[in-house]
């Protein structure tokens, strides 16, 4: 993705076990924060007005 | 390399006469100079149509998928690696194949020659390291090393990896080449530069899917671009759809691509599509020390799990 | 609308993170509301086309979790 010119922070991967609710929360917060920091996605977004 | 043809015909004739194979897949002269086409020789008297020169660019492994008959096939380094891919992916059985290995010193780029020559080419001749083309009352001689296809110039597996017969002596492998110079250049760009670079590069793509059709790896019964429920990729020439197509195609070839150059050759718009597949080839090499199509016994990295696999970007 | 909030598409494995999300809910833990969760039967169900499709359809971020 990065090679194509998409910010790395827009795509996250993680491992969370089903017993790790607190890790889940931490990761959610992390992911949300990093995407929020990047602002709205402008690349790769299809303009729906054009499609219809 | 040009002397291979006698041996190729001899082996093909023997295989067909002894009924060891039902057909031999090789090259014959195309309708234009510097063009060859794949041919399927089924009768011993037809072996004379087989040819071999520096225009045998086509990857013949693309014609092997799901074949039931016994086949003799001519294989350059890259073709043989794609044959191994097929063996690993169970698209053909080794017992069905008689591989006629053709150690290869690189195939020439006919588009580059035509461009430099500037005239219609009527006649073509080659010696071991020189190419001569004639047409429009003039003639020009090229050094073969100057007009090699880009992927041949950086090839590090010129000798076939598997073979039953050899059409000539094994050639020396190139060792002092930098295979990934162009990839590193792109990797060094910042995020917007990359985006614009590919936007620009793909802007001429007409989505003819010739790259997919020429590729010996692309054999899905229904390609993701043709799926309609759900439709992953739109049919229009929306840049995002084009990008998705190239991006996903490259992903499908990750850990399998042998950099044979079939996709780039097939492209009517001369888009350097290998920049995508090569990047994933480089990643496979860097992360897993893997090069596709070298060993039929080994499973590819993306279909095995090892505890010490690298965790790229995992939380 | 006050502040811009990102839309994040989360692909969660049925057996791992989806369970964690469930547990988090049952335990009444608080977390950001930006996720749109898609449950997948296993992380192995994940495909790059899901990710691209998500971005094309307007997701600001994608999170895959096993």
CSV table of C-alpha atoms in Angstrom, one decimal:
chain,number,residue,atom,x,y,z
A,1,UNK,CA,0.0,0.0,0.0
A,2,UNK,CA,2.8,2.3,0.9
A,3,UNK,CA,4.5,1.6,-2.4
A,4,UNK,CA,1.4,2.8,-4.2
A,5,UNK,CA,1.2,6.0,-2.3
A,6,UNK,CA,-1.3,5.3,0.4
A,7,UNK,CA,-0.5,6.3,4.0
A,8,UNK,CA,0.7,3.4,6.0
A,9,UNK,CA,-1.3,4.5,9.0
A,10,UNK,CA,-4.6,4.0,7.1
A,11,UNK,CA,-4.3,0.2,7.2
A,12,UNK,CA,-3.7,-1.7,10.4
A,13,UNK,CA,-3.2,-5.3,11.2
A,14,UNK,CA,-3.2,-6.8,14.7
A,15,UNK,CA,-3.6,-9.9,16.7
A,16,UNK,CA,-6.1,-9.8,19.6
A,17,UNK,CA,-7.2,-12.9,21.4
A,18,UNK,CA,-10.9,-13.3,22.3
A,19,UNK,CA,-10.0,-12.9,26.0
A,20,UNK,CA,-8.1,-9.7,25.5
A,21,UNK,CA,-10.9,-7.1,25.7
A,22,UNK,CA,-8.5,-4.5,27.2
A,23,UNK,CA,-6.0,-5.0,24.4
A,24,UNK,CA,-8.9,-4.7,21.9
A,25,UNK,CA,-9.7,-1.3,23.5
A,26,UNK,CA,-6.1,-0.2,23.3
A,27,UNK,CA,-5.8,-1.1,19.7
A,28,UNK,CA,-9.1,0.5,18.8
A,29,UNK,CA,-7.9,3.8,20.4
A,30,UNK,CA,-4.6,3.6,18.6
A,31,UNK,CA,-6.1,2.9,15.3
A,32,UNK,CA,-8.7,5.6,15.6
A,33,UNK,CA,-6.1,8.1,16.7
A,34,UNK,CA,-3.7,7.4,13.9
A,35,UNK,CA,-6.5,7.6,11.2
A,36,UNK,CA,-7.9,10.7,12.8
A,37,UNK,CA,-4.5,12.3,12.6
A,38,UNK,CA,-4.4,11.7,8.9
A,39,UNK,CA,-7.7,13.4,8.2
A,40,UNK,CA,-10.3,12.2,5.6
A,41,UNK,CA,-9.1,9.9,2.9
A,42,UNK,CA,-8.8,11.5,-0.5
A,43,UNK,CA,-7.0,8.9,-2.5
A,44,UNK,CA,-8.6,5.8,-3.9
A,45,UNK,CA,-12.1,7.2,-3.0
A,46,UNK,CA,-14.5,6.8,-5.8
A,47,UNK,CA,-16.7,9.8,-6.4
A,48,UNK,CA,-20.2,8.4,-6.0
A,49,UNK,CA,-21.7,11.2,-8.0
A,50,UNK,CA,-19.7,10.2,-11.0
A,51,UNK,CA,-20.5,6.5,-10.6
A,52,UNK,CA,-24.3,6.9,-10.6
B,1,UNK,CA,22.3,-19.7,-28.7
B,2,UNK,CA,21.2,-19.5,-32.4
B,3,UNK,CA,22.5,-23.1,-33.0
B,4,UNK,CA,19.9,-24.7,-30.7
B,5,UNK,CA,17.3,-25.3,-33.4
B,6,UNK,CA,18.9,-28.5,-34.8
B,7,UNK,CA,18.9,-30.1,-31.4
B,8,UNK,CA,15.4,-28.9,-30.6
B,9,UNK,CA,14.1,-30.3,-33.9
B,10,UNK,CA,16.0,-33.6,-33.3
B,11,UNK,CA,14.6,-34.0,-29.8
B,12,UNK,CA,11.1,-33.0,-30.8
B,13,UNK,CA,11.2,-35.5,-33.7
B,14,UNK,CA,12.4,-38.3,-31.5
B,15,UNK,CA,9.8,-37.6,-28.9
B,16,UNK,CA,7.0,-37.6,-31.4
B,17,UNK,CA,8.2,-40.6,-33.3
B,18,UNK,CA,8.6,-42.7,-30.2
B,19,UNK,CA,5.2,-41.4,-29.0
B,20,UNK,CA,6.7,-40.2,-25.8
B,21,UNK,CA,4.6,-37.0,-26.1
B,22,UNK,CA,1.4,-36.1,-27.9
B,23,UNK,CA,2.6,-32.7,-28.7
B,24,UNK,CA,5.6,-30.4,-28.6
B,25,UNK,CA,5.1,-26.8,-27.7
B,26,UNK,CA,7.6,-24.5,-29.3
B,27,UNK,CA,8.0,-21.4,-31.4
B,28,UNK,CA,7.4,-20.8,-35.1
B,29,UNK,CA,8.0,-17.7,-37.3
B,30,UNK,CA,5.2,-15.1,-37.0
B,31,UNK,CA,3.8,-13.2,-39.8
B,32,UNK,CA,6.2,-10.3,-39.3
B,33,UNK,CA,10.0,-10.3,-38.9
B,34,UNK,CA,11.1,-10.4,-35.3
B,35,UNK,CA,7.8,-11.9,-34.2
B,36,UNK,CA,7.4,-15.5,-33.2
B,37,UNK,CA,4.3,-17.3,-32.2
B,38,UNK,CA,3.7,-20.4,-30.1
B,39,UNK,CA,3.1,-23.5,-32.0
B,40,UNK,CA,1.8,-26.9,-31.1
B,41,UNK,CA,3.5,-29.6,-33.1
B,42,UNK,CA,1.6,-32.9,-33.1
B,43,UNK,CA,2.9,-34.7,-36.2
B,44,UNK,CA,6.6,-35.6,-36.7
B,45,UNK,CA,6.6,-34.1,-40.2
B,46,UNK,CA,5.8,-30.7,-38.7
B,47,UNK,CA,8.9,-30.3,-36.6
B,48,UNK,CA,10.5,-28.3,-39.4
B,49,UNK,CA,8.2,-25.4,-38.5
B,50,UNK,CA,9.9,-25.0,-35.1
B,51,UNK,CA,12.4,-22.2,-34.9
B,52,UNK,CA,14.6,-20.7,-32.3
B,53,UNK,CA,16.1,-17.2,-32.2
B,54,UNK,CA,16.3,-14.2,-30.0
B,55,UNK,CA,12.7,-13.4,-30.6
B,56,UNK,CA,11.3,-16.4,-28.7
B,57,UNK,CA,10.0,-14.1,-26.0
B,58,UNK,CA,6.7,-15.7,-25.3
B,59,UNK,CA,6.5,-17.7,-22.0
B,60,UNK,CA,5.3,-21.1,-23.2
B,61,UNK,CA,4.4,-22.2,-19.6
B,62,UNK,CA,1.2,-20.2,-20.1
B,63,UNK,CA,0.0,-23.1,-22.4
B,64,UNK,CA,0.3,-25.9,-19.9
B,65,UNK,CA,-2.5,-25.3,-17.4
B,66,UNK,CA,-4.8,-28.3,-16.8
B,67,UNK,CA,-3.5,-30.1,-19.9
B,68,UNK,CA,-4.2,-33.8,-19.9
B,69,UNK,CA,-1.9,-35.0,-22.7
B,70,UNK,CA,1.8,-35.6,-22.6
B,71,UNK,CA,3.7,-32.6,-23.7
B,72,UNK,CA,7.2,-31.7,-24.8
B,73,UNK,CA,8.0,-28.1,-24.1
B,74,UNK,CA,10.8,-25.8,-24.9
B,75,UNK,CA,11.8,-23.9,-21.7
B,76,UNK,CA,14.1,-21.0,-21.2
B,77,UNK,CA,15.1,-20.1,-17.7
B,78,UNK,CA,12.0,-18.1,-16.9
B,79,UNK,CA,9.7,-20.7,-18.6
B,80,UNK,CA,11.2,-23.5,-16.6
B,81,UNK,CA,10.6,-21.5,-13.4
B,82,UNK,CA,7.0,-21.0,-14.4
B,83,UNK,CA,6.7,-24.7,-15.1
B,84,UNK,CA,7.9,-25.3,-11.5
B,85,UNK,CA,5.2,-22.9,-10.3
B,86,UNK,CA,2.6,-25.0,-12.2
B,87,UNK,CA,4.0,-28.2,-10.6
B,88,UNK,CA,3.8,-26.6,-7.1
B,89,UNK,CA,0.3,-25.5,-7.8
B,90,UNK,CA,-0.8,-28.8,-9.3
B,91,UNK,CA,-1.7,-27.3,-12.6
B,92,UNK,CA,0.2,-30.1,-14.4
B,93,UNK,CA,2.1,-33.2,-13.4
B,94,UNK,CA,5.8,-33.7,-13.9
B,95,UNK,CA,5.3,-37.1,-15.5
B,96,UNK,CA,3.3,-35.4,-18.3
B,97,UNK,CA,6.2,-33.2,-19.3
B,98,UNK,CA,9.4,-33.6,-21.3
B,99,UNK,CA,11.2,-30.3,-20.8
B,100,UNK,CA,13.6,-29.3,-23.5
B,101,UNK,CA,15.8,-26.8,-21.7
B,102,UNK,CA,17.1,-23.9,-23.7
B,103,UNK,CA,19.9,-22.0,-21.8
B,104,UNK,CA,19.1,-18.4,-22.7
B,105,UNK,CA,21.2,-15.3,-23.2
B,106,UNK,CA,18.3,-13.0,-23.2
B,107,UNK,CA,15.6,-12.1,-25.7
B,108,UNK,CA,15.7,-8.9,-27.7
B,109,UNK,CA,13.2,-6.1,-27.4
B,110,UNK,CA,11.6,-5.8,-30.8
B,111,UNK,CA,9.8,-2.5,-29.9
B,112,UNK,CA,13.1,-0.9,-29.0
B,113,UNK,CA,14.7,-2.0,-32.2
B,114,UNK,CA,11.8,-0.8,-34.3
B,115,UNK,CA,11.9,2.5,-32.5
B,116,UNK,CA,15.6,3.0,-33.1
B,117,UNK,CA,15.5,1.8,-36.7
B,118,UNK,CA,12.6,4.1,-37.6
B,119,UNK,CA,11.6,2.2,-40.7
B,120,UNK,CA,9.5,-0.8,-41.3
B,121,UNK,CA,11.6,-3.9,-40.8
B,122,UNK,CA,11.5,-6.4,-43.8
B,123,UNK,CA,14.3,-8.6,-42.9
B,124,UNK,CA,16.0,-9.8,-39.8
B,125,UNK,CA,19.2,-11.6,-39.2
B,126,UNK,CA,21.1,-12.5,-36.1
B,127,UNK,CA,24.5,-13.9,-35.1
B,128,UNK,CA,25.6,-14.9,-31.7
B,129,UNK,CA,25.8,-11.3,-30.4
B,130,UNK,CA,24.7,-9.1,-33.3
B,131,UNK,CA,21.3,-8.3,-34.7
B,132,UNK,CA,20.9,-6.9,-38.2
B,133,UNK,CA,17.7,-5.5,-39.5
B,134,UNK,CA,16.9,-4.3,-43.1
B,135,UNK,CA,14.1,-2.3,-44.5
B,136,UNK,CA,13.3,0.8,-46.5
B,137,UNK,CA,16.5,0.5,-48.4
B,138,UNK,CA,18.7,0.7,-45.3
B,139,UNK,CA,20.1,-1.7,-42.8
B,140,UNK,CA,21.4,-1.4,-39.3
B,141,UNK,CA,23.3,-3.6,-37.0
B,142,UNK,CA,22.8,-3.7,-33.2
B,143,UNK,CA,24.8,-5.3,-30.5
B,144,UNK,CA,22.5,-7.8,-28.9
B,145,UNK,CA,23.4,-6.7,-25.3
B,146,UNK,CA,22.2,-3.2,-26.1
B,147,UNK,CA,18.7,-4.2,-27.2
B,148,UNK,CA,17.8,-6.9,-24.7
B,149,UNK,CA,14.5,-6.8,-23.0
B,150,UNK,CA,14.8,-5.1,-19.7
B,151,UNK,CA,13.9,-8.2,-17.7
B,152,UNK,CA,16.4,-10.2,-19.7
B,153,UNK,CA,19.1,-7.7,-19.0
B,154,UNK,CA,18.6,-8.1,-15.2
B,155,UNK,CA,17.9,-11.9,-15.4
B,156,UNK,CA,19.7,-14.0,-12.9
B,157,UNK,CA,18.3,-17.4,-13.9
B,158,UNK,CA,19.2,-17.8,-17.5
B,159,UNK,CA,19.6,-21.6,-17.4
B,160,UNK,CA,16.5,-23.7,-17.1
B,161,UNK,CA,15.9,-24.9,-13.6
B,162,UNK,CA,14.4,-28.3,-14.6
B,163,UNK,CA,15.0,-30.0,-17.9
B,164,UNK,CA,15.1,-33.5,-19.4
B,165,UNK,CA,17.0,-32.6,-22.5
B,166,UNK,CA,19.2,-29.6,-23.2
B,167,UNK,CA,19.3,-27.8,-26.5
B,168,UNK,CA,22.8,-26.4,-25.9
B,169,UNK,CA,25.4,-26.0,-23.3
B,170,UNK,CA,24.5,-24.2,-20.0
B,171,UNK,CA,25.4,-20.5,-20.1
B,172,UNK,CA,27.0,-18.4,-17.5
B,173,UNK,CA,24.6,-16.7,-15.0
B,174,UNK,CA,24.8,-13.0,-14.5
B,175,UNK,CA,25.9,-12.3,-11.0
B,176,UNK,CA,26.9,-8.7,-10.8
B,177,UNK,CA,23.5,-7.2,-11.7
B,178,UNK,CA,21.3,-4.9,-9.6
B,179,UNK,CA,17.8,-6.2,-10.1
B,180,UNK,CA,15.9,-3.7,-8.1
B,181,UNK,CA,17.4,-0.3,-8.9
B,182,UNK,CA,14.1,1.1,-10.2
B,183,UNK,CA,12.1,-0.3,-7.3
B,184,UNK,CA,14.3,1.4,-4.8
B,185,UNK,CA,14.0,4.6,-6.6
B,186,UNK,CA,10.2,4.5,-6.2
B,187,UNK,CA,10.5,3.3,-2.6
B,188,UNK,CA,12.5,6.4,-1.8
B,189,UNK,CA,9.8,8.8,-3.0
B,190,UNK,CA,7.5,10.4,-0.5
B,191,UNK,CA,3.9,9.4,-0.3
B,192,UNK,CA,2.4,12.0,-2.7
B,193,UNK,CA,5.3,11.5,-5.2
B,194,UNK,CA,4.5,7.8,-5.3
B,195,UNK,CA,0.8,8.4,-5.7
B,196,UNK,CA,1.4,10.8,-8.6
B,197,UNK,CA,4.0,8.6,-10.2
B,198,UNK,CA,1.6,5.7,-10.5
B,199,UNK,CA,-1.3,7.9,-11.3
B,200,UNK,CA,0.7,9.2,-14.3
B,201,UNK,CA,2.0,5.8,-15.2
B,202,UNK,CA,-1.4,4.2,-15.2
B,203,UNK,CA,-3.2,7.1,-16.9
B,204,UNK,CA,-2.8,5.5,-20.3
B,205,UNK,CA,-4.1,2.1,-19.3
B,206,UNK,CA,-7.0,1.0,-21.4
B,207,UNK,CA,-7.8,-2.0,-19.2
B,208,UNK,CA,-7.6,-4.5,-22.0
B,209,UNK,CA,-6.3,-7.1,-19.5
B,210,UNK,CA,-3.6,-8.2,-22.0
B,211,UNK,CA,-1.1,-8.3,-19.2
B,212,UNK,CA,-3.4,-10.7,-17.3
B,213,UNK,CA,-4.0,-12.9,-20.3
B,214,UNK,CA,-0.4,-13.2,-21.2
B,215,UNK,CA,0.6,-14.1,-17.7
B,216,UNK,CA,1.4,-17.7,-17.1
B,217,UNK,CA,0.3,-17.3,-13.4
B,218,UNK,CA,-3.2,-15.9,-14.2
B,219,UNK,CA,-5.4,-18.9,-14.5
B,220,UNK,CA,-8.3,-18.3,-12.1
B,221,UNK,CA,-11.6,-19.6,-13.7
B,222,UNK,CA,-13.1,-16.2,-13.0
B,223,UNK,CA,-10.8,-13.3,-12.6
B,224,UNK,CA,-11.6,-10.9,-9.8
B,225,UNK,CA,-12.1,-8.1,-12.4
B,226,UNK,CA,-14.8,-10.2,-14.1
B,227,UNK,CA,-16.7,-11.0,-10.9
B,228,UNK,CA,-20.0,-9.2,-10.7
B,229,UNK,CA,-21.5,-10.3,-7.4
B,230,UNK,CA,-20.0,-8.4,-5.6
B,231,UNK,CA,-18.2,-6.3,-8.2
B,232,UNK,CA,-14.8,-5.5,-6.8
B,233,UNK,CA,-13.5,-3.6,-9.7
B,234,UNK,CA,-15.7,-1.3,-11.8
B,235,UNK,CA,-15.8,-1.6,-15.6
B,236,UNK,CA,-15.2,2.0,-16.3
B,237,UNK,CA,-11.8,3.7,-16.9
B,238,UNK,CA,-12.0,5.3,-13.4
B,239,UNK,CA,-8.4,5.7,-12.3
B,240,UNK,CA,-9.2,4.0,-9.0
B,241,UNK,CA,-10.5,0.9,-10.8
B,242,UNK,CA,-7.4,0.8,-13.0
B,243,UNK,CA,-5.2,1.1,-9.9
B,244,UNK,CA,-7.2,-1.6,-8.1
B,245,UNK,CA,-6.7,-4.0,-11.0
B,246,UNK,CA,-3.0,-3.5,-11.3
B,247,UNK,CA,-2.5,-3.6,-7.5
B,248,UNK,CA,-4.5,-6.8,-7.0
B,249,UNK,CA,-3.0,-8.5,-10.0
B,250,UNK,CA,0.4,-7.9,-8.5
B,251,UNK,CA,-0.8,-9.3,-5.2
B,252,UNK,CA,-2.1,-12.4,-6.9
B,253,UNK,CA,1.4,-12.9,-8.3
B,254,UNK,CA,3.2,-12.3,-5.1
B,255,UNK,CA,5.7,-15.1,-4.4
B,256,UNK,CA,4.9,-16.6,-7.8
B,257,UNK,CA,6.1,-14.1,-10.4
B,258,UNK,CA,9.3,-15.1,-12.1
B,259,UNK,CA,9.7,-11.7,-13.9
B,260,UNK,CA,9.4,-13.3,-17.3
B,261,UNK,CA,8.2,-10.0,-18.7
B,262,UNK,CA,5.1,-11.4,-20.5
B,263,UNK,CA,2.8,-8.8,-19.0
B,264,UNK,CA,4.9,-5.9,-20.1
B,265,UNK,CA,5.5,-7.3,-23.5
B,266,UNK,CA,1.7,-7.7,-24.0
B,267,UNK,CA,0.9,-4.2,-23.0
B,268,UNK,CA,-0.2,-2.2,-26.0
B,269,UNK,CA,0.3,1.1,-24.2
B,270,UNK,CA,3.8,0.2,-23.0
B,271,UNK,CA,3.0,0.6,-19.3
B,272,UNK,CA,5.9,-0.8,-17.2
B,273,UNK,CA,3.5,-3.1,-15.2
B,274,UNK,CA,6.5,-5.1,-13.9
B,275,UNK,CA,7.1,-2.3,-11.4
B,276,UNK,CA,4.3,-3.8,-9.4
B,277,UNK,CA,5.2,-7.5,-9.6
B,278,UNK,CA,8.8,-6.8,-9.1
B,279,UNK,CA,8.2,-4.9,-5.9
B,280,UNK,CA,6.5,-7.9,-4.4
B,281,UNK,CA,9.3,-10.1,-5.8
B,282,UNK,CA,11.7,-7.9,-3.9
B,283,UNK,CA,9.7,-8.1,-0.7
B,284,UNK,CA,9.5,-11.9,-0.9
B,285,UNK,CA,13.3,-12.0,-1.3
B,286,UNK,CA,13.9,-9.5,1.5
B,287,UNK,CA,11.4,-11.0,3.9
B,288,UNK,CA,11.5,-14.7,3.2
B,289,UNK,CA,14.6,-15.1,1.1
B,290,UNK,CA,12.4,-16.5,-1.6
B,291,UNK,CA,12.6,-16.5,-5.3
B,292,UNK,CA,9.7,-18.1,-7.2
B,293,UNK,CA,10.0,-21.3,-9.3
B,294,UNK,CA,13.3,-22.7,-8.2
B,295,UNK,CA,12.3,-25.9,-6.4
B,296,UNK,CA,9.2,-28.0,-7.0
B,297,UNK,CA,9.5,-29.6,-3.5
B,298,UNK,CA,9.3,-26.3,-1.6
B,299,UNK,CA,6.1,-24.6,-0.7
B,300,UNK,CA,5.9,-20.9,-1.3
B,301,UNK,CA,6.2,-18.5,1.7
B,302,UNK,CA,2.7,-17.3,1.5
B,303,UNK,CA,1.3,-20.8,1.9
B,304,UNK,CA,3.4,-21.9,4.8
B,305,UNK,CA,3.6,-20.7,8.4
B,306,UNK,CA,6.9,-20.6,10.3
B,307,UNK,CA,7.1,-19.3,13.8
B,308,UNK,CA,10.0,-17.0,12.8
B,309,UNK,CA,8.1,-15.4,9.9
B,310,UNK,CA,8.6,-11.7,10.0
B,311,UNK,CA,5.7,-9.6,11.5
B,312,UNK,CA,5.4,-6.7,9.1
B,313,UNK,CA,3.4,-3.9,10.7
B,314,UNK,CA,1.6,-6.2,13.1
B,315,UNK,CA,0.4,-4.9,16.5
C,1,UNK,CA,-21.3,18.8,12.7
C,2,UNK,CA,-18.6,19.6,15.2
C,3,UNK,CA,-15.3,17.7,14.7
C,4,UNK,CA,-14.6,15.4,11.9
C,5,UNK,CA,-14.6,11.7,12.9
C,6,UNK,CA,-13.0,9.1,10.7
C,7,UNK,CA,-14.8,6.1,9.4
C,8,UNK,CA,-12.9,3.0,10.1
C,9,UNK,CA,-13.8,-0.4,8.7
C,10,UNK,CA,-12.8,-3.2,11.0
C,11,UNK,CA,-12.5,-6.8,9.8
C,12,UNK,CA,-12.5,-8.9,12.8
C,13,UNK,CA,-12.0,-12.7,13.1
C,14,UNK,CA,-14.9,-14.5,14.5
C,15,UNK,CA,-12.8,-16.4,17.0
C,16,UNK,CA,-10.3,-13.7,18.1
C,17,UNK,CA,-11.0,-10.0,17.9
C,18,UNK,CA,-14.7,-10.4,17.4
C,19,UNK,CA,-14.8,-12.3,20.7
C,20,UNK,CA,-12.6,-9.6,22.2
C,21,UNK,CA,-15.0,-6.9,21.0
C,22,UNK,CA,-17.9,-8.9,22.4
C,23,UNK,CA,-16.2,-9.2,25.7
C,24,UNK,CA,-15.4,-5.5,25.7
C,25,UNK,CA,-19.1,-4.8,25.2
C,26,UNK,CA,-20.2,-7.2,27.9
C,27,UNK,CA,-17.7,-5.7,30.3
C,28,UNK,CA,-19.1,-2.3,29.5
C,29,UNK,CA,-15.7,-0.9,28.5
C,30,UNK,CA,-15.7,2.4,26.6
C,31,UNK,CA,-14.0,2.8,23.2
C,32,UNK,CA,-14.2,5.2,20.3
C,33,UNK,CA,-17.4,4.8,18.1
C,34,UNK,CA,-15.6,5.1,14.8
C,35,UNK,CA,-15.5,1.4,14.0
C,36,UNK,CA,-17.8,-0.3,11.5
C,37,UNK,CA,-17.3,-3.9,12.2
C,38,UNK,CA,-17.4,-6.7,9.7
C,39,UNK,CA,-17.2,-10.2,11.1
C,40,UNK,CA,-15.2,-12.6,9.0
C,41,UNK,CA,-15.1,-16.4,9.8
C,42,UNK,CA,-11.3,-16.3,10.1
C,43,UNK,CA,-8.5,-13.9,9.3
C,44,UNK,CA,-7.7,-16.2,6.4
C,45,UNK,CA,-10.9,-15.0,4.8
C,46,UNK,CA,-9.3,-11.6,4.4
C,47,UNK,CA,-8.4,-10.6,0.9
C,48,UNK,CA,-6.6,-7.5,-0.4
C,49,UNK,CA,-9.7,-6.7,-2.5
C,50,UNK,CA,-11.7,-6.1,0.7
C,51,UNK,CA,-9.3,-3.5,1.7
C,52,UNK,CA,-9.2,-1.7,-1.6
C,53,UNK,CA,-13.0,-2.0,-1.9
C,54,UNK,CA,-13.3,-0.4,1.6
C,55,UNK,CA,-11.2,2.6,0.6
C,56,UNK,CA,-13.0,3.0,-2.7
C,57,UNK,CA,-16.3,3.1,-0.9
C,58,UNK,CA,-15.2,5.8,1.4
C,59,UNK,CA,-13.5,4.3,4.4
C,60,UNK,CA,-10.8,6.5,6.0
C,61,UNK,CA,-9.0,3.6,7.6
C,62,UNK,CA,-9.1,-0.2,7.6
C,63,UNK,CA,-8.2,-2.4,10.5
C,64,UNK,CA,-7.7,-6.1,10.1
C,65,UNK,CA,-7.5,-8.1,13.3
C,66,UNK,CA,-7.1,-11.8,14.0
